[in-house]
Amino acid sequence: MTDDDLVFKALADPTRRFLLDLLFQRDGRTLTELESELEMTRFGVMKHLRVLEDAGLVIARRSGREKLHFLNPIPIQLLHDRWIGKYRERYASALANLKNELEDMA
Amino acid sequence: MTDDDLVFKALADPTRRFLLDLLFQRDGRTLTELESELEMTRFGVMKHLRVLEDAGLVIARRSGREKLHFLNPIPIQLLHDRWIGKYRERYASALANLKNELEDMA
DNA sequence: AGGATACGTGACCGTTTGGTCACATGTCAA
DNA sequence: TTGACATGTGACCAAACGGTCACGTATCCT
């Protein structure tokens, strides 16, 4: 499985995107803290965090008996650079074409 | 299921991303034409195209006995605007912070 | 020391997903 | 009009996924 695929798959679940949002608001939270924001058992949240870690979207650091979770925006940046960007360019050129057609009609 | 979720889920499969790439190269292809590029039966490809259509990433038009498929970059643009963009900003500011720290060390 | 706290593992289970197939419908062209 | 072609439907199956639970380990605090 390629890196991009891990990231795309990780982003495919709404609970995981919500976790990213939580960490976006405030970093360095523990598992129990994140769990308290979700209607789900600790184990479910743990599994999701695992997927996010494997994709590199979350980086965790042990501190005593706690595990602190941090957001890593770099995979999303890379995804954008080598995949999403080109489709946005097409969107832009599509808009430009439409603009030209409208002007030709006038 | 929200629109964003449909798009994320559609993008989560490598075969579907490959189909988008094919349509990005050249639009308006028929199902059989797309099938010939994949190691998969026609039915598998049909299912994937269905998912892409439901997410709005592909728009199809019937022409006689053929069905022509077109790429629609707008959902990706929207996804970027209201989701991916903010994580890229954090990436940018993280880079800026790193730069500052390096300069302070000098 | 010992109880409370925070996290981890493996098994388990229902649902979704990716893929195939038999069969059916609509369309073109001689 | 008949045969070849292009797409569609529903059933089916194995694998992956989302989620829970019983149990276990490490750490803190008094």
CSV table of C-alpha atoms (C1' of nucleotides) in Angstrom, one decimal:
chain,number,residue,atom,x,y,z
A,1,MET,CA,0.0,0.0,0.0
A,2,THR,CA,1.4,3.4,-1.1
A,3,ASP,CA,1.7,6.4,1.3
A,4,ASP,CA,-1.0,8.3,-0.6
A,5,ASP,CA,-3.3,5.4,-0.3
A,6,LEU,CA,-2.9,5.3,3.5
A,7,VAL,CA,-3.7,9.0,3.8
A,8,PHE,CA,-6.7,8.8,1.5
A,9,LYS,CA,-8.0,5.8,3.4
A,10,ALA,CA,-7.4,7.5,6.7
A,11,LEU,CA,-9.3,10.5,5.6
A,12,ALA,CA,-12.3,8.4,4.3
A,13,ASP,CA,-13.8,8.0,7.7
A,14,PRO,CA,-15.8,10.9,9.3
A,15,THR,CA,-14.8,10.0,12.8
A,16,ARG,CA,-11.1,10.2,11.9
A,17,ARG,CA,-11.7,13.6,10.2
A,18,PHE,CA,-13.4,14.7,13.4
A,19,LEU,CA,-10.3,13.6,15.4
A,20,LEU,CA,-8.1,15.6,13.1
A,21,ASP,CA,-10.4,18.6,13.6
A,22,LEU,CA,-10.1,18.2,17.4
A,23,LEU,CA,-6.3,18.0,17.2
A,24,PHE,CA,-6.4,21.0,14.8
A,25,GLN,CA,-8.1,23.0,17.5
A,26,ARG,CA,-5.7,21.9,20.2
A,27,ASP,CA,-2.8,19.6,20.0
A,28,GLY,CA,-1.1,17.3,22.4
A,29,ARG,CA,-4.3,15.7,23.8
A,30,THR,CA,-4.4,12.3,25.4
A,31,LEU,CA,-6.5,9.3,24.3
A,32,THR,CA,-9.0,9.6,27.2
A,33,GLU,CA,-9.4,13.3,26.5
A,34,LEU,CA,-10.2,12.6,22.8
A,35,GLU,CA,-12.5,9.7,23.8
A,36,SER,CA,-14.6,12.1,25.9
A,37,GLU,CA,-15.5,14.1,22.8
A,38,LEU,CA,-16.9,11.0,21.0
A,39,GLU,CA,-19.8,8.7,21.3
A,40,MET,CA,-17.6,5.7,21.2
A,41,THR,CA,-15.6,3.5,23.5
A,42,ARG,CA,-12.0,4.1,24.1
A,43,PHE,CA,-11.1,1.1,21.9
A,44,GLY,CA,-12.8,2.4,18.9
A,45,VAL,CA,-11.0,5.7,19.3
A,46,MET,CA,-7.7,3.9,19.7
A,47,LYS,CA,-8.2,2.0,16.5
A,48,HIS,CA,-8.9,5.2,14.6
A,49,LEU,CA,-5.9,7.0,16.1
A,50,ARG,CA,-3.8,4.0,15.0
A,51,VAL,CA,-5.0,4.4,11.4
A,52,LEU,CA,-4.2,8.1,11.6
A,53,GLU,CA,-0.7,7.4,13.0
A,54,ASP,CA,0.0,4.8,10.3
A,55,ALA,CA,-0.9,7.4,7.7
A,56,GLY,CA,1.5,9.9,9.4
A,57,LEU,CA,-1.4,12.3,10.0
A,58,VAL,CA,-1.0,12.1,13.7
A,59,ILE,CA,2.3,11.8,15.7
A,60,ALA,CA,2.1,10.5,19.2
A,61,ARG,CA,4.6,10.8,22.1
A,62,ARG,CA,4.6,8.8,25.3
A,63,SER,CA,4.8,10.9,28.5
A,64,GLY,CA,4.6,8.7,31.6
A,65,ARG,CA,1.4,6.8,31.5
A,66,GLU,CA,-0.1,9.2,29.0
A,67,LYS,CA,0.1,9.3,25.2
A,68,LEU,CA,0.0,12.7,23.7
A,69,HIS,CA,-1.3,13.1,20.1
A,70,PHE,CA,-0.1,15.8,17.7
A,71,LEU,CA,-1.4,16.8,14.3
A,72,ASN,CA,1.0,16.5,11.4
A,73,PRO,CA,-0.2,18.5,8.4
A,74,ILE,CA,2.6,17.4,6.1
A,75,PRO,CA,0.9,14.4,4.5
A,76,ILE,CA,-2.0,16.5,3.6
A,77,GLN,CA,0.3,19.1,2.1
A,78,LEU,CA,2.0,16.4,0.0
A,79,LEU,CA,-1.4,15.0,-1.0
A,80,HIS,CA,-2.4,18.4,-2.2
A,81,ASP,CA,0.9,19.0,-4.1
A,82,ARG,CA,1.0,15.9,-6.1
A,83,TRP,CA,-2.7,15.0,-6.5
A,84,ILE,CA,-5.3,17.5,-5.7
A,85,GLY,CA,-3.5,20.5,-7.1
A,86,LYS,CA,-3.8,19.3,-10.7
A,87,TYR,CA,-7.6,18.9,-10.5
A,88,ARG,CA,-7.9,22.3,-9.1
A,89,GLU,CA,-5.9,23.6,-12.1
A,90,ARG,CA,-8.4,22.0,-14.4
A,91,TYR,CA,-11.2,23.6,-12.4
A,92,ALA,CA,-9.6,27.0,-12.9
A,93,SER,CA,-9.1,26.4,-16.6
A,94,ALA,CA,-12.7,25.2,-16.9
A,95,LEU,CA,-13.8,28.5,-15.3
A,96,ALA,CA,-11.6,30.4,-17.7
A,97,ASN,CA,-13.2,28.6,-20.7
A,98,LEU,CA,-16.6,29.3,-19.5
A,99,LYS,CA,-15.7,33.0,-19.1
A,100,ASN,CA,-14.4,33.1,-22.6
A,101,GLU,CA,-17.5,31.5,-24.0
A,102,LEU,CA,-19.7,34.0,-22.2
A,103,GLU,CA,-17.7,36.8,-23.6
A,104,ASP,CA,-17.9,35.5,-27.1
A,105,MET,CA,-21.7,35.4,-26.8
A,106,ALA,CA,-21.8,39.1,-25.8
B,1,MET,CA,-24.1,10.8,4.3
B,2,THR,CA,-22.7,14.3,3.6
B,3,ASP,CA,-21.4,15.3,0.2
B,4,ASP,CA,-17.9,15.6,1.5
B,5,ASP,CA,-18.1,12.1,2.8
B,6,LEU,CA,-19.1,10.7,-0.5
B,7,VAL,CA,-16.1,12.5,-2.1
B,8,PHE,CA,-13.6,11.3,0.5
B,9,LYS,CA,-14.9,7.7,0.3
B,10,ALA,CA,-14.8,7.8,-3.5
B,11,LEU,CA,-11.2,9.0,-3.4
B,12,ALA,CA,-10.2,6.3,-0.9
B,13,ASP,CA,-9.9,3.6,-3.6
B,14,PRO,CA,-6.8,3.5,-5.8
B,15,THR,CA,-8.7,2.0,-8.8
B,16,ARG,CA,-11.1,5.0,-8.6
B,17,ARG,CA,-8.3,7.5,-8.4
B,18,PHE,CA,-6.8,5.7,-11.5
B,19,LEU,CA,-10.1,6.1,-13.3
B,20,LEU,CA,-10.0,9.9,-12.5
B,21,ASP,CA,-6.5,10.0,-13.8
B,22,LEU,CA,-7.6,8.4,-17.1
B,23,LEU,CA,-10.4,10.9,-17.4
B,24,PHE,CA,-8.1,13.7,-16.5
B,25,GLN,CA,-5.9,12.7,-19.5
B,26,ARG,CA,-8.8,12.4,-21.9
B,27,ASP,CA,-12.5,13.0,-21.2
B,28,GLY,CA,-15.6,11.5,-22.7
B,29,ARG,CA,-14.5,7.8,-22.7
B,30,THR,CA,-16.9,4.9,-22.8
B,31,LEU,CA,-17.1,2.2,-20.2
B,32,THR,CA,-15.6,-0.4,-22.4
B,33,GLU,CA,-12.7,1.9,-23.3
B,34,LEU,CA,-12.0,2.5,-19.6
B,35,GLU,CA,-12.3,-1.2,-18.8
B,36,SER,CA,-9.6,-2.0,-21.4
B,37,GLU,CA,-7.1,0.0,-19.3
B,38,LEU,CA,-7.8,-2.1,-16.1
B,39,GLU,CA,-7.2,-5.6,-15.0
B,40,MET,CA,-10.8,-6.0,-14.0
B,41,THR,CA,-14.1,-7.1,-15.5
B,42,ARG,CA,-16.5,-4.6,-16.9
B,43,PHE,CA,-18.8,-5.0,-13.8
B,44,GLY,CA,-16.1,-4.0,-11.4
B,45,VAL,CA,-15.3,-0.9,-13.4
B,46,MET,CA,-19.1,-0.1,-13.6
B,47,LYS,CA,-19.4,-0.2,-9.9
B,48,HIS,CA,-16.4,2.1,-9.4
B,49,LEU,CA,-17.8,4.6,-11.9
B,50,ARG,CA,-21.1,4.5,-10.1
B,51,VAL,CA,-19.4,5.5,-6.9
B,52,LEU,CA,-17.6,8.3,-8.7
B,53,GLU,CA,-20.9,9.5,-10.2
B,54,ASP,CA,-22.7,9.5,-6.9
B,55,ALA,CA,-19.9,11.6,-5.5
B,56,GLY,CA,-20.3,14.0,-8.4
B,57,LEU,CA,-16.7,13.5,-9.5
B,58,VAL,CA,-17.7,12.0,-12.8
B,59,ILE,CA,-20.6,13.1,-15.0
B,60,ALA,CA,-21.9,10.7,-17.6
B,61,ARG,CA,-24.0,11.3,-20.7
B,62,ARG,CA,-25.8,8.6,-22.7
B,63,SER,CA,-25.2,8.8,-26.5
B,64,GLY,CA,-26.9,6.0,-28.3
B,65,ARG,CA,-25.8,2.7,-26.9
B,66,GLU,CA,-22.7,4.3,-25.4
B,67,LYS,CA,-22.2,6.1,-22.1
B,68,LEU,CA,-19.6,8.9,-22.1
B,69,HIS,CA,-17.8,9.8,-18.9
B,70,PHE,CA,-16.5,13.2,-18.1
B,71,LEU,CA,-14.4,14.5,-15.2
B,72,ASN,CA,-15.9,17.0,-12.9
B,73,PRO,CA,-13.2,18.8,-10.8
B,74,ILE,CA,-15.6,20.9,-8.8
B,75,PRO,CA,-16.1,18.6,-5.8
B,76,ILE,CA,-12.4,18.4,-5.4
B,77,GLN,CA,-12.2,22.1,-5.5
B,78,LEU,CA,-14.9,22.4,-2.8
B,79,LEU,CA,-13.1,19.8,-0.7
B,80,HIS,CA,-10.0,21.7,-0.9
B,81,ASP,CA,-11.6,25.0,-0.1
B,82,ARG,CA,-13.5,23.9,3.0
B,83,TRP,CA,-11.2,21.2,4.4
B,84,ILE,CA,-7.7,20.7,3.0
B,85,GLY,CA,-6.9,24.4,2.8
B,86,LYS,CA,-6.8,25.0,6.5
B,87,TYR,CA,-4.4,22.1,7.2
B,88,ARG,CA,-2.1,23.5,4.5
B,89,GLU,CA,-2.2,26.9,6.3
B,90,ARG,CA,-1.1,25.1,9.5
B,91,TYR,CA,1.7,23.5,7.4
B,92,ALA,CA,2.7,26.9,6.2
B,93,SER,CA,2.8,28.5,9.7
B,94,ALA,CA,4.7,25.4,11.0
B,95,LEU,CA,7.3,26.1,8.4
B,96,ALA,CA,7.4,29.7,9.3
B,97,ASN,CA,7.9,28.9,13.0
B,98,LEU,CA,10.7,26.5,12.1
B,99,LYS,CA,12.3,29.2,10.0
B,100,ASN,CA,12.1,31.7,12.9
B,101,GLU,CA,13.6,29.2,15.4
B,102,LEU,CA,16.5,28.6,13.0
B,103,GLU,CA,17.1,32.3,12.6
B,104,ASP,CA,17.0,32.8,16.4
B,105,MET,CA,19.7,30.1,16.7
B,106,ALA,CA,21.9,31.9,14.3
C,1,DA,C1',2.3,-1.6,49.1
C,2,DG,C1',-1.9,-1.1,46.7
C,3,DG,C1',-5.7,1.2,44.5
C,4,DA,C1',-6.8,4.2,40.9
C,5,DT,C1',-5.6,5.7,36.3
C,6,DA,C1',-4.1,5.4,31.3
C,7,DC,C1',-3.1,2.7,27.7
C,8,DG,C1',-2.5,-1.9,24.9
C,9,DT,C1',-3.9,-6.7,22.8
C,10,DG,C1',-6.5,-10.2,20.8
C,11,DA,C1',-10.7,-12.2,19.8
C,12,DC,C1',-15.1,-11.5,18.2
C,13,DC,C1',-19.1,-9.8,15.2
C,14,DG,C1',-22.3,-7.4,12.1
C,15,DT,C1',-21.9,-4.4,8.0
C,16,DT,C1',-19.8,-2.5,4.1
C,17,DT,C1',-16.9,-3.0,0.1
C,18,DG,C1',-14.5,-4.8,-4.0
C,19,DG,C1',-15.1,-8.0,-7.3
C,20,DT,C1',-17.4,-11.7,-10.3
C,21,DC,C1',-21.1,-13.9,-12.9
C,22,DA,C1',-25.6,-15.2,-15.2
C,23,DC,C1',-28.8,-13.0,-17.4
C,24,DA,C1',-31.4,-9.0,-19.5
C,25,DT,C1',-32.2,-4.6,-22.2
C,26,DG,C1',-31.4,-1.3,-25.6
C,27,DT,C1',-28.9,0.1,-30.1
C,28,DC,C1',-26.4,-0.1,-34.3
C,29,DA,C1',-25.7,-1.8,-39.0
C,30,DA,C1',-25.9,-5.0,-42.9
D,1,DT,C1',-34.6,-8.5,-38.9
D,2,DT,C1',-31.0,-10.6,-37.0
D,3,DG,C1',-26.7,-10.6,-35.0
D,4,DA,C1',-23.1,-8.1,-32.8
D,5,DC,C1',-22.2,-4.6,-29.5
D,6,DA,C1',-22.6,-1.5,-25.2
D,7,DT,C1',-24.6,-1.1,-21.0
D,8,DG,C1',-27.6,-2.5,-16.8
D,9,DT,C1',-29.4,-5.6,-12.7
D,10,DG,C1',-29.4,-8.7,-9.0
D,11,DA,C1',-27.4,-12.3,-6.6
D,12,DC,C1',-23.5,-13.9,-4.6
D,13,DC,C1',-18.8,-14.3,-2.1
D,14,DA,C1',-14.5,-13.2,0.3
D,15,DA,C1',-12.1,-9.7,2.5
D,16,DA,C1',-11.8,-5.4,4.9
D,17,DC,C1',-13.8,-2.2,8.2
D,18,DG,C1',-16.0,-0.1,12.4
D,19,DG,C1',-16.9,-1.1,16.8
D,20,DT,C1',-17.1,-3.7,21.4
D,21,DC,C1',-15.4,-6.5,25.1
D,22,DA,C1',-12.5,-9.3,28.5
D,23,DC,C1',-8.3,-9.1,30.0
D,24,DG,C1',-3.4,-7.4,30.7
D,25,DT,C1',0.5,-4.1,31.6
D,26,DA,C1',2.6,0.2,33.0
D,27,DT,C1',2.4,4.4,35.9
D,28,DC,C1',1.0,7.5,39.3
D,29,DC,C1',-0.2,8.8,44.2
D,30,DT,C1',-0.9,8.3,49.1
